[in-house]
PDB file of C-alpha atoms in Angstrom:
ATOM      1  CA  MET A   3       5.443  -7.032 -17.311  1.00 96.00           C
ATOM      2  CA  LYS A   4       6.671  -7.249 -13.726  1.00 98.00           C
ATOM      3  CA  ILE A   5       4.671  -5.890 -10.772  1.00 98.00           C
ATOM      4  CA  LEU A   6       6.067  -5.576  -7.246  1.00 98.00           C
ATOM      5  CA  ILE A   7       3.376  -5.799  -4.554  1.00 98.00           C
ATOM      6  CA  THR A   8       4.195  -5.067  -0.920  1.00 98.00           C
ATOM      7  CA  GLY A   9       2.270  -5.684   2.305  1.00 98.00           C
ATOM      8  CA  PHE A  10       3.040  -4.529   5.843  1.00 98.00           C
ATOM      9  CA  ASP A  11       3.711  -6.695   8.882  1.00 97.00           C
ATOM     10  CA  PRO A  12       1.322  -6.473  11.895  1.00 97.00           C
ATOM     11  CA  PHE A  13       1.320  -3.284  13.965  1.00 96.00           C
ATOM     12  CA  GLY A  14      -0.621  -1.514  16.684  1.00 94.00           C
ATOM     13  CA  GLY A  15      -1.080  -4.624  18.793  1.00 93.00           C
ATOM     14  CA  GLU A  16      -2.561  -6.747  15.978  1.00 95.00           C
ATOM     15  CA  THR A  17      -1.287 -10.289  15.407  1.00 94.00           C
ATOM     16  CA  VAL A  18      -1.921 -10.228  11.650  1.00 95.00           C
ATOM     17  CA  ASN A  19      -1.937  -7.609   8.931  1.00 98.00           C
ATOM     18  CA  PRO A  20      -4.533  -8.291   6.222  1.00 98.00           C
ATOM     19  CA  ALA A  21      -2.368  -6.397   3.732  1.00 98.00           C
ATOM     20  CA  HIS A  22       0.463  -8.912   3.734  1.00 97.00           C
ATOM     21  CA  GLU A  23      -1.837 -11.892   4.313  1.00 98.00           C
ATOM     22  CA  ALA A  24      -3.852 -10.986   1.194  1.00 98.00           C
ATOM     23  CA  VAL A  25      -0.731 -10.294  -0.857  1.00 98.00           C
ATOM     24  CA  LYS A  26       0.543 -13.781   0.016  1.00 98.00           C
ATOM     25  CA  LEU A  27      -2.677 -15.248  -1.434  1.00 98.00           C
ATOM     26  CA  LEU A  28      -2.151 -13.625  -4.839  1.00 98.00           C
ATOM     27  CA  PRO A  29      -1.171 -15.840  -7.775  1.00 98.00           C
ATOM     28  CA  ASP A  30       2.351 -15.537  -9.150  1.00 98.00           C
ATOM     29  CA  THR A  31       1.011 -14.319 -12.497  1.00 98.00           C
ATOM     30  CA  ILE A  32      -1.918 -11.959 -13.034  1.00 98.00           C
ATOM     31  CA  ALA A  33      -3.111 -10.989 -16.541  1.00 96.00           C
ATOM     32  CA  GLY A  34       0.261 -12.058 -17.913  1.00 96.00           C
ATOM     33  CA  ALA A  35       2.239  -9.956 -15.417  1.00 97.00           C
ATOM     34  CA  GLU A  36       4.817 -11.534 -13.115  1.00 98.00           C
ATOM     35  CA  ILE A  37       3.934 -10.794  -9.485  1.00 98.00           C
ATOM     36  CA  ILE A  38       6.709 -10.215  -6.942  1.00 98.00           C
ATOM     37  CA  LYS A  39       5.491 -10.252  -3.325  1.00 98.00           C
ATOM     38  CA  LEU A  40       7.309  -8.489  -0.510  1.00 98.00           C
ATOM     39  CA  GLU A  41       6.671  -7.941   3.193  1.00 98.00           C
ATOM     40  CA  VAL A  42       7.737  -4.529   4.477  1.00 98.00           C
ATOM     41  CA  PRO A  43       8.119  -3.442   8.111  1.00 98.00           C
ATOM     42  CA  THR A  44       5.666  -0.982   9.649  1.00 98.00           C
ATOM     43  CA  ARG A  45       8.511   1.410  10.366  1.00 98.00           C
ATOM     44  CA  PHE A  46       9.164   4.901   9.085  1.00 98.00           C
ATOM     45  CA  HIS A  47      12.438   5.061   7.103  1.00 96.00           C
ATOM     46  CA  ARG A  48      13.064   1.296   7.201  1.00 98.00           C
ATOM     47  CA  ALA A  49      10.004   0.556   5.061  1.00 98.00           C
ATOM     48  CA  GLY A  50      11.276   2.955   2.410  1.00 98.00           C
ATOM     49  CA  ALA A  51      14.749   1.410   2.434  1.00 98.00           C
ATOM     50  CA  VAL A  52      13.308  -2.097   1.970  1.00 98.00           C
ATOM     51  CA  LEU A  53      11.120  -0.848  -0.885  1.00 98.00           C
ATOM     52  CA  GLU A  54      13.964   0.940  -2.664  1.00 98.00           C
ATOM     53  CA  ASP A  55      16.210  -2.109  -2.381  1.00 98.00           C
ATOM     54  CA  ALA A  56      13.489  -4.282  -3.923  1.00 98.00           C
ATOM     55  CA  MET A  57      12.983  -1.814  -6.772  1.00 98.00           C
ATOM     56  CA  GLN A  58      16.700  -1.845  -7.514  1.00 97.00           C
ATOM     57  CA  ARG A  59      16.851  -5.651  -7.457  1.00 97.00           C
ATOM     58  CA  HIS A  60      13.683  -6.539  -9.337  1.00 98.00           C
ATOM     59  CA  LYS A  61      13.336  -3.544 -11.685  1.00 98.00           C
ATOM     60  CA  PRO A  62       9.508  -3.716 -11.775  1.00 98.00           C
ATOM     61  CA  ASP A  63       7.323  -1.958 -14.303  1.00 97.00           C
ATOM     62  CA  ALA A  64       4.815  -1.091 -11.573  1.00 98.00           C
ATOM     63  CA  VAL A  65       4.749  -1.082  -7.778  1.00 98.00           C
ATOM     64  CA  ILE A  66       1.631  -1.468  -5.658  1.00 98.00           C
ATOM     65  CA  CYS A  67       1.947  -1.089  -1.895  1.00 98.00           C
ATOM     66  CA  VAL A  68      -0.860  -2.449   0.271  1.00 98.00           C
ATOM     67  CA  GLY A  69      -1.741  -1.444   3.831  1.00 98.00           C
ATOM     68  CA  GLN A  70      -4.414  -1.911   6.497  1.00 98.00           C
ATOM     69  CA  ALA A  71      -6.972   0.826   7.079  1.00 97.00           C
ATOM     70  CA  GLY A  72      -8.970  -0.314  10.084  1.00 95.00           C
ATOM     71  CA  GLY A  73     -12.436   1.232  10.014  1.00 95.00           C
ATOM     72  CA  ARG A  74     -12.815   1.293   6.243  1.00 97.00           C
ATOM     73  CA  ALA A  75     -15.474  -0.975   4.781  1.00 97.00           C
ATOM     74  CA  ALA A  76     -14.086  -1.091   1.229  1.00 98.00           C
ATOM     75  CA  ILE A  77     -10.817  -1.622  -0.608  1.00 98.00           C
ATOM     76  CA  THR A  78      -9.541   1.864  -1.360  1.00 98.00           C
ATOM     77  CA  PRO A  79      -6.813   2.715  -3.877  1.00 98.00           C
ATOM     78  CA  GLU A  80      -5.132   5.970  -2.847  1.00 98.00           C
ATOM     79  CA  LYS A  81      -4.955   9.000  -5.139  1.00 98.00           C
ATOM     80  CA  VAL A  82      -2.378  11.139  -3.330  1.00 98.00           C
ATOM     81  CA  ALA A  83       0.449  11.079  -0.770  1.00 98.00           C
ATOM     82  CA  ILE A  84       1.557  14.070   1.301  1.00 98.00           C
ATOM     83  CA  ASN A  85       5.038  15.013   2.516  1.00 98.00           C
ATOM     84  CA  LEU A  86       4.309  14.526   6.203  1.00 98.00           C
ATOM     85  CA  MET A  87       4.982  12.018   8.970  1.00 98.00           C
ATOM     86  CA  ASP A  88       2.677  12.372  11.962  1.00 98.00           C
ATOM     87  CA  GLY A  89       2.242   9.200  13.970  1.00 96.00           C
ATOM     88  CA  ARG A  90      -0.989   8.607  15.865  1.00 95.00           C
ATOM     89  CA  ILE A  91       0.872   5.715  17.492  1.00 97.00           C
ATOM     90  CA  PRO A  92       4.568   4.752  17.455  1.00 98.00           C
ATOM     91  CA  ASP A  93       5.742   2.564  14.594  1.00 98.00           C
ATOM     92  CA  ASN A  94       7.131  -0.923  15.205  1.00 98.00           C
ATOM     93  CA  ALA A  95      10.507   0.566  16.138  1.00 97.00           C
ATOM     94  CA  GLY A  96       8.941   2.925  18.695  1.00 97.00           C
ATOM     95  CA  TYR A  97       9.351   6.026  16.504  1.00 98.00           C
ATOM     96  CA  GLN A  98       6.472   8.508  16.637  1.00 98.00           C
ATOM     97  CA  PRO A  99       7.170  11.594  14.512  1.00 98.00           C
ATOM     98  CA  VAL A 100       5.088  14.759  14.855  1.00 98.00           C
ATOM     99  CA  ASP A 101       4.819  17.130  11.881  1.00 98.00           C
ATOM    100  CA  VAL A 102       8.024  15.864  10.254  1.00 98.00           C
ATOM    101  CA  PRO A 103       8.526  16.098   6.477  1.00 98.00           C
ATOM    102  CA  ILE A 104       9.287  12.819   4.712  1.00 98.00           C
ATOM    103  CA  ARG A 105      11.725  14.331   2.215  1.00 97.00           C
ATOM    104  CA  GLU A 106      13.126  17.829   2.530  1.00 96.00           C
ATOM    105  CA  ASP A 107      13.686  17.978  -1.245  1.00 97.00           C
ATOM    106  CA  GLY A 108      10.335  16.418  -2.134  1.00 96.00           C
ATOM    107  CA  GLU A 109       7.135  17.962  -3.409  1.00 98.00           C
ATOM    108  CA  THR A 110       4.330  18.850  -1.005  1.00 98.00           C
ATOM    109  CA  ALA A 111       2.350  15.965  -2.489  1.00 98.00           C
ATOM    110  CA  TYR A 112       2.535  13.406  -5.268  1.00 98.00           C
ATOM    111  CA  PHE A 113      -0.344  11.855  -7.188  1.00 98.00           C
ATOM    112  CA  THR A 114      -0.380   8.138  -7.947  1.00 98.00           C
ATOM    113  CA  SER A 115       0.384   7.021 -11.481  1.00 96.00           C
ATOM    114  CA  LEU A 116      -1.936   4.011 -11.218  1.00 98.00           C
ATOM    115  CA  PRO A 117      -5.395   4.007 -12.867  1.00 97.00           C
ATOM    116  CA  VAL A 118      -7.264   4.148  -9.561  1.00 98.00           C
ATOM    117  CA  LYS A 119     -10.737   4.687 -11.018  1.00 98.00           C
ATOM    118  CA  ALA A 120     -10.340   1.750 -13.392  1.00 97.00           C
ATOM    119  CA  MET A 121      -9.077  -0.349 -10.464  1.00 98.00           C
ATOM    120  CA  VAL A 122     -12.151   0.553  -8.417  1.00 98.00           C
ATOM    121  CA  GLN A 123     -14.474  -0.233 -11.321  1.00 98.00           C
ATOM    122  CA  ARG A 124     -12.871  -3.651 -11.842  1.00 97.00           C
ATOM    123  CA  MET A 125     -13.344  -4.496  -8.177  1.00 98.00           C
ATOM    124  CA  ARG A 126     -16.954  -3.322  -8.157  1.00 98.00           C
ATOM    125  CA  ASP A 127     -17.652  -5.318 -11.315  1.00 98.00           C
ATOM    126  CA  ALA A 128     -16.370  -8.356  -9.404  1.00 97.00           C
ATOM    127  CA  GLY A 129     -18.812  -7.637  -6.564  1.00 98.00           C
ATOM    128  CA  ILE A 130     -16.199  -6.273  -4.162  1.00 98.00           C
ATOM    129  CA  PRO A 131     -16.761  -2.987  -2.278  1.00 98.00           C
ATOM    130  CA  ALA A 132     -14.205  -0.437  -3.492  1.00 98.00           C
ATOM    131  CA  ALA A 133     -13.755   3.328  -3.685  1.00 98.00           C
ATOM    132  CA  VAL A 134     -11.062   5.865  -4.477  1.00 98.00           C
ATOM    133  CA  SER A 135      -9.510   7.414  -1.358  1.00 98.00           C
ATOM    134  CA  TYR A 136      -8.078  10.907  -1.275  1.00 98.00           C
ATOM    135  CA  THR A 137      -6.189  10.571   1.993  1.00 97.00           C
ATOM    136  CA  ALA A 138      -3.640   7.927   2.913  1.00 97.00           C
ATOM    137  CA  GLY A 139      -3.304   9.408   6.402  1.00 97.00           C
ATOM    138  CA  THR A 140       0.015  10.470   7.939  1.00 98.00           C
ATOM    139  CA  TYR A 141       1.285   7.138   9.269  1.00 98.00           C
ATOM    140  CA  VAL A 142       3.595   4.583   7.618  1.00 98.00           C
ATOM    141  CA  CYS A 143       1.159   3.854   4.767  1.00 98.00           C
ATOM    142  CA  ASN A 144       1.283   7.440   3.535  1.00 98.00           C
ATOM    143  CA  TYR A 145       5.031   7.474   4.210  1.00 98.00           C
ATOM    144  CA  LEU A 146       5.585   4.463   1.963  1.00 98.00           C
ATOM    145  CA  LEU A 147       3.337   5.757  -0.815  1.00 98.00           C
ATOM    146  CA  TYR A 148       5.072   9.122  -0.721  1.00 98.00           C
ATOM    147  CA  THR A 149       8.504   7.474  -0.722  1.00 98.00           C
ATOM    148  CA  LEU A 150       7.513   5.312  -3.698  1.00 98.00           C
ATOM    149  CA  LEU A 151       6.251   8.276  -5.713  1.00 98.00           C
ATOM    150  CA  TYR A 152       9.316  10.334  -4.721  1.00 98.00           C
ATOM    151  CA  LEU A 153      11.594   7.539  -5.993  1.00 98.00           C
ATOM    152  CA  ILE A 154       9.605   7.358  -9.222  1.00 98.00           C
ATOM    153  CA  ASP A 155       9.885  11.126  -9.647  1.00 97.00           C
ATOM    154  CA  LYS A 156      13.619  11.253  -8.930  1.00 97.00           C
ATOM    155  CA  LYS A 157      14.991   7.908 -10.149  1.00 97.00           C
ATOM    156  CA  TYR A 158      12.464   5.641 -11.878  1.00 97.00           C
ATOM    157  CA  PRO A 159      10.407   7.771 -14.287  1.00 96.00           C
ATOM    158  CA  ASN A 160       9.202   4.761 -16.286  1.00 96.00           C
ATOM    159  CA  VAL A 161       7.751   2.960 -13.262  1.00 98.00           C
ATOM    160  CA  ARG A 162       4.127   3.396 -12.245  1.00 98.00           C
ATOM    161  CA  GLY A 163       3.244   3.219  -8.579  1.00 98.00           C
ATOM    162  CA  GLY A 164       0.517   3.557  -6.002  1.00 98.00           C
ATOM    163  CA  PHE A 165      -1.077   2.254  -2.838  1.00 98.00           C
ATOM    164  CA  ILE A 166      -4.188   0.291  -1.867  1.00 98.00           C
ATOM    165  CA  HIS A 167      -5.724   0.317   1.614  1.00 98.00           C
ATOM    166  CA  VAL A 168      -7.677  -2.758   2.718  1.00 98.00           C
ATOM    167  CA  PRO A 169     -10.138  -3.287   5.615  1.00 98.00           C
ATOM    168  CA  TYR A 170      -9.544  -5.386   8.701  1.00 98.00           C
ATOM    169  CA  ALA A 171      -9.681  -9.133   8.140  1.00 97.00           C
ATOM    170  CA  MET A 172     -12.771 -10.700   9.726  1.00 97.00           C
ATOM    171  CA  GLU A 173     -10.792 -12.427  12.480  1.00 95.00           C
ATOM    172  CA  GLN A 174      -9.382  -9.070  13.616  1.00 96.00           C
ATOM    173  CA  VAL A 175     -12.755  -7.619  14.637  1.00 96.00           C
ATOM    174  CA  ILE A 176     -13.958 -10.394  16.947  1.00 95.00           C
ATOM    175  CA  ASN A 177     -13.091  -8.345  20.040  1.00 93.00           C
ATOM    176  CA  LYS A 178     -13.595  -4.911  18.466  1.00 96.00           C
ATOM    177  CA  PRO A 179     -16.740  -2.778  18.884  1.00 96.00           C
ATOM    178  CA  LEU A 180     -19.872  -4.179  17.255  1.00 96.00           C
ATOM    179  CA  GLY A 181     -20.161  -2.924  13.684  1.00 95.00           C
ATOM    180  CA  THR A 182     -16.431  -2.532  13.034  1.00 97.00           C
ATOM    181  CA  PRO A 183     -16.044  -3.116   9.275  1.00 97.00           C
ATOM    182  CA  SER A 184     -14.121  -6.141   8.041  1.00 98.00           C
ATOM    183  CA  MET A 185     -13.693  -8.276   4.940  1.00 98.00           C
ATOM    184  CA  ASP A 186     -12.817 -11.911   4.312  1.00 97.00           C
ATOM    185  CA  LEU A 187      -9.141 -12.311   3.427  1.00 98.00           C
ATOM    186  CA  ARG A 188      -9.952 -14.219   0.250  1.00 98.00           C
ATOM    187  CA  GLN A 189     -12.233 -11.400  -0.856  1.00 98.00           C
ATOM    188  CA  ILE A 190      -9.488  -8.874  -0.119  1.00 98.00           C
ATOM    189  CA  ALA A 191      -7.069 -10.950  -2.192  1.00 98.00           C
ATOM    190  CA  ARG A 192      -9.612 -11.207  -5.027  1.00 98.00           C
ATOM    191  CA  GLY A 193     -10.048  -7.443  -4.913  1.00 98.00           C
ATOM    192  CA  LEU A 194      -6.304  -6.915  -5.143  1.00 98.00           C
ATOM    193  CA  GLU A 195      -6.101  -9.355  -8.038  1.00 98.00           C
ATOM    194  CA  THR A 196      -8.759  -7.514 -10.027  1.00 98.00           C
ATOM    195  CA  ALA A 197      -7.071  -4.178  -9.248  1.00 98.00           C
ATOM    196  CA  VAL A 198      -3.798  -5.586 -10.578  1.00 98.00           C
ATOM    197  CA  GLU A 199      -5.634  -6.675 -13.730  1.00 98.00           C
ATOM    198  CA  ALA A 200      -6.578  -3.031 -14.301  1.00 97.00           C
ATOM    199  CA  VAL A 201      -2.941  -1.987 -13.863  1.00 97.00           C
ATOM    200  CA  ALA A 202      -1.714  -4.698 -16.236  1.00 96.00           C
ATOM    201  CA  ALA A 203      -4.299  -3.629 -18.831  1.00 94.00           C
ATOM    202  CA  CYS A 204      -2.624  -0.223 -19.001  1.00 85.00           C
ATOM    203  CA  GLY A 205       0.556  -1.876 -20.293  1.00 66.00           C
TER     204      GLY A 205
END
């Protein structure tokens, strides 16, 4: 089994993105599955192109995209993506769409094909805060999840795919308001590893 795992580069004035930093910490094999790690740009359109190219090259059995959700206190696999780009801030190319559909020929929404509840249970069993999320927002994270599920629907029906949001890394909140949630990068990576184990267990 081959699993492609992506993480975004820093955005919004941050110097690190815990998504990619945690992905880099993952072992090259998890539960017998080969792990392919990829950094994607925090850019509408470009992120999707990089993802599609990687899917064509590596032909994975499953794809898990990982992104930062500042303000969340748990690792949160996403259940659904919506066909909407609406940027609270510009992306890393300066593009800030407002109420723009991602794909004119796409569904209003797509549900993940990953076992999100089993992933959450595995993480909790490992002592890591986790919960299912029912909104991936309207920024590049949702864009990439939607693009992934659109590609699966249109071109890669045998691939399973989904998205996991992770909290800020601890070093990111030093100058943020007191009480801003964060998690140690190694714990984030351990959470991702256990989530991948749940995906691999589904065959």
